[in-house]
XYZ file of N, CA and C in Angstrom:
246
model
N 1.106 -1.115 -0.139
C -0.483 0.259 -0.449
C 0.926 1.382 -0.270
N 0.075 2.221 0.082
C 0.822 3.618 -0.250
C 1.150 3.979 1.294
N 2.409 4.464 1.293
C 2.991 5.247 2.729
C 2.951 6.148 2.993
N 2.621 6.972 4.129
C 2.682 8.385 3.728
C 3.294 9.017 4.759
N 4.100 10.333 5.412
C 4.566 10.322 6.094
C 3.753 11.251 6.633
N 3.672 11.219 8.699
C 2.648 11.171 8.858
C 2.964 13.323 8.475
N 1.817 13.844 8.689
C 1.742 15.227 8.993
C 1.804 16.532 10.078
N 3.112 16.880 10.075
C 2.629 17.890 11.824
C 2.036 18.477 11.845
N 1.516 19.299 13.166
C 0.040 19.616 13.155
C 0.034 21.170 12.588
N 1.414 21.673 12.037
C 1.040 22.609 11.075
C 0.747 22.651 9.509
N 1.193 21.146 9.409
C 0.799 21.417 7.560
C -0.133 20.492 8.041
N -1.154 19.629 8.844
C -1.852 19.772 9.006
C -2.788 20.620 8.881
N -3.451 21.758 9.861
C -3.600 22.824 9.789
C -4.346 23.024 8.297
N -3.145 23.554 7.796
C -2.956 24.749 6.465
C -3.191 23.387 5.490
N -2.709 22.156 5.362
C -3.647 21.725 4.145
C -4.794 20.882 4.605
N -5.185 20.816 5.577
C -6.638 20.585 6.329
C -7.886 21.978 5.664
N -7.037 22.961 6.086
C -8.072 24.239 6.157
C -8.034 25.093 5.218
N -6.220 25.092 3.762
C -5.437 25.595 3.304
C -5.180 27.550 3.899
N -5.092 27.062 5.287
C -4.707 28.462 5.471
C -3.121 28.420 6.226
N -3.121 29.605 6.471
C -1.683 30.480 6.950
C -1.683 31.089 8.068
N -1.229 31.666 9.106
C -2.083 33.122 9.712
C -2.526 33.706 9.525
N -1.804 34.151 8.162
C -2.039 35.921 7.470
C -3.042 35.392 7.590
N -4.022 34.502 6.692
C -5.669 34.421 5.999
C -6.110 33.683 7.332
N -5.686 33.029 7.940
C -6.157 32.322 9.855
C -7.249 33.371 9.296
N -6.399 35.165 10.336
C -6.406 36.389 10.553
C -7.716 37.314 10.753
N -7.256 36.897 8.677
C -8.204 38.052 8.147
C -9.154 37.636 8.124
N -9.670 36.052 7.881
C -11.059 35.158 7.785
C -11.752 35.773 8.609
N -10.878 35.792 10.006
C -11.023 36.033 11.187
C -11.655 37.194 11.727
N -11.617 37.981 10.917
C -11.855 39.661 10.306
C -12.619 39.483 9.476
N -12.889 39.175 8.252
C -13.939 39.190 7.654
C -15.663 38.874 8.262
N -15.285 37.780 9.012
C -16.407 37.048 9.892
C -16.732 37.501 10.383
N -15.954 38.564 11.045
C -16.622 39.040 12.578
C -17.115 40.085 12.333
N -17.035 41.500 10.778
C -17.152 42.253 9.798
C -18.537 41.606 9.453
N -18.898 40.751 8.977
C -19.709 40.076 8.251
C -20.657 40.133 10.032
N -20.172 39.417 10.779
C -21.528 39.248 11.807
C -22.193 40.765 11.627
N -20.768 41.626 12.404
C -21.217 42.602 12.895
C -23.134 43.199 11.789
N -22.201 44.358 10.630
C -23.033 43.770 9.246
C -24.031 43.297 9.181
N -24.644 42.254 9.662
C -26.035 42.213 10.624
C -26.625 42.107 11.205
N -26.063 42.102 12.078
C -25.945 42.238 13.694
C -26.737 43.556 13.433
N -25.743 45.233 13.021
C -26.441 46.293 12.946
C -27.821 46.197 11.970
N -27.715 45.458 10.833
C -29.195 45.395 10.273
C -29.945 45.150 10.749
N -30.003 43.754 11.901
C -31.092 43.740 12.902
C -31.878 42.412 11.896
N -31.010 41.496 11.269
C -30.314 40.238 10.523
C -30.524 39.275 11.886
N -30.811 37.854 10.939
C -31.261 37.262 11.798
C -30.131 36.629 12.379
N -30.613 36.055 13.676
C -29.538 35.590 15.197
C -28.563 34.917 14.390
N -29.438 33.538 14.565
C -28.280 32.893 14.282
C -27.541 33.052 12.930
N -27.681 33.494 11.864
C -26.686 34.226 10.899
C -25.794 34.729 12.149
N -25.575 35.732 12.290
C -25.094 36.408 12.917
C -23.808 34.977 14.633
N -24.475 34.473 15.057
C -23.940 33.147 15.608
C -23.402 33.197 14.589
N -22.991 32.390 13.369
C -23.103 31.726 12.939
C -21.045 31.546 12.170
N -21.916 33.325 11.793
C -20.508 34.889 12.090
C -19.671 34.622 13.324
N -20.071 34.592 14.020
C -19.397 34.991 15.136
C -19.114 33.503 15.723
N -18.842 31.735 16.034
C -18.230 30.986 15.139
C -17.320 30.382 14.530
N -17.933 31.146 13.410
C -16.650 30.750 12.204
C -15.608 31.804 13.195
N -15.499 33.358 13.357
C -14.644 34.088 13.762
C -14.122 33.590 14.878
N -14.195 32.817 15.613
C -13.019 32.951 16.594
C -13.639 31.162 15.932
N -13.826 30.032 15.729
C -12.400 29.329 15.091
C -11.250 29.390 14.194
N -11.960 30.406 13.473
C -10.492 31.122 12.908
C -9.095 31.163 13.835
N -9.642 32.707 14.641
C -8.884 33.033 15.496
C -7.824 31.736 16.141
N -8.796 30.543 16.799
C -8.581 30.073 17.470
C -7.260 29.167 16.759
N -7.627 29.284 14.999
C -6.593 28.598 14.631
C -5.144 29.219 14.105
N -5.356 30.610 13.803
C -4.102 31.343 14.395
C -3.252 31.105 15.277
N -4.026 30.701 16.877
C -3.446 31.276 17.692
C -2.612 29.988 17.022
N -3.285 28.790 17.177
C -2.710 27.116 17.433
C -1.101 26.846 16.799
N -0.841 28.470 15.119
C 0.404 27.975 14.391
C 0.449 29.121 14.530
N 0.515 29.898 15.730
C 1.370 31.076 16.097
C 1.404 29.796 16.497
N 1.160 28.995 18.065
C 2.010 28.057 19.021
C 3.209 27.423 18.376
N 2.369 26.510 17.162
C 3.377 25.892 16.179
C 4.692 26.331 16.068
N 4.584 27.798 15.893
C 5.615 28.255 14.705
C 6.537 28.334 15.558
N 6.098 29.360 17.042
C 6.851 29.120 18.001
C 8.027 28.633 18.757
N 6.931 27.307 18.212
C 7.515 25.885 18.819
C 8.861 25.093 17.772
N 8.481 26.062 16.795
C 9.541 25.411 15.354
C 10.512 25.896 15.436
N 10.577 27.411 16.540
C 11.531 28.401 15.801
C 12.630 27.568 17.564
N 11.676 27.141 18.486
C 13.035 27.073 19.512
C 13.109 25.353 19.869
N 12.550 24.863 18.310
C 13.309 23.670 18.168
C 14.444 23.938 16.837
N 14.512 24.909 16.207
C 15.433 24.953 15.225
C 16.564 25.094 16.731
N 15.782 26.081 17.233
C 17.587 26.954 17.644
C 18.294 26.191 18.873
N 16.839 25.054 19.753
C 18.161 23.908 20.182
C 18.875 23.248 19.794
N 18.666 22.825 17.498
C 19.453 21.846 17.679
C 20.537 22.966 17.151
N 20.270 24.156 16.723
C 21.376 24.637 16.055
C 22.331 24.721 17.421
N 22.043 24.633 18.243
C 22.757 24.747 20.048
C 23.946 23.472 20.126
N 23.222 22.318 19.118
C 24.074 21.084 19.044
C 24.793 20.488 18.728
């Protein structure tokens, strides 16, 4: 059968969601803006909640990618010091 190398958490997040850190943050901002616009227009509560949910998820993805980036930098420093 086909053998596939395991992906790092960052690769998995990026490939699964097609996101990098900047993209995740931008999408979070866009979802938040869409939800705010619907709220200001007195739109559907479920739609507002959906955009709030999506904004939170994208923000969490950005946080995780930041943690992964920092951990990878620390690993790189540790390897360089050896």
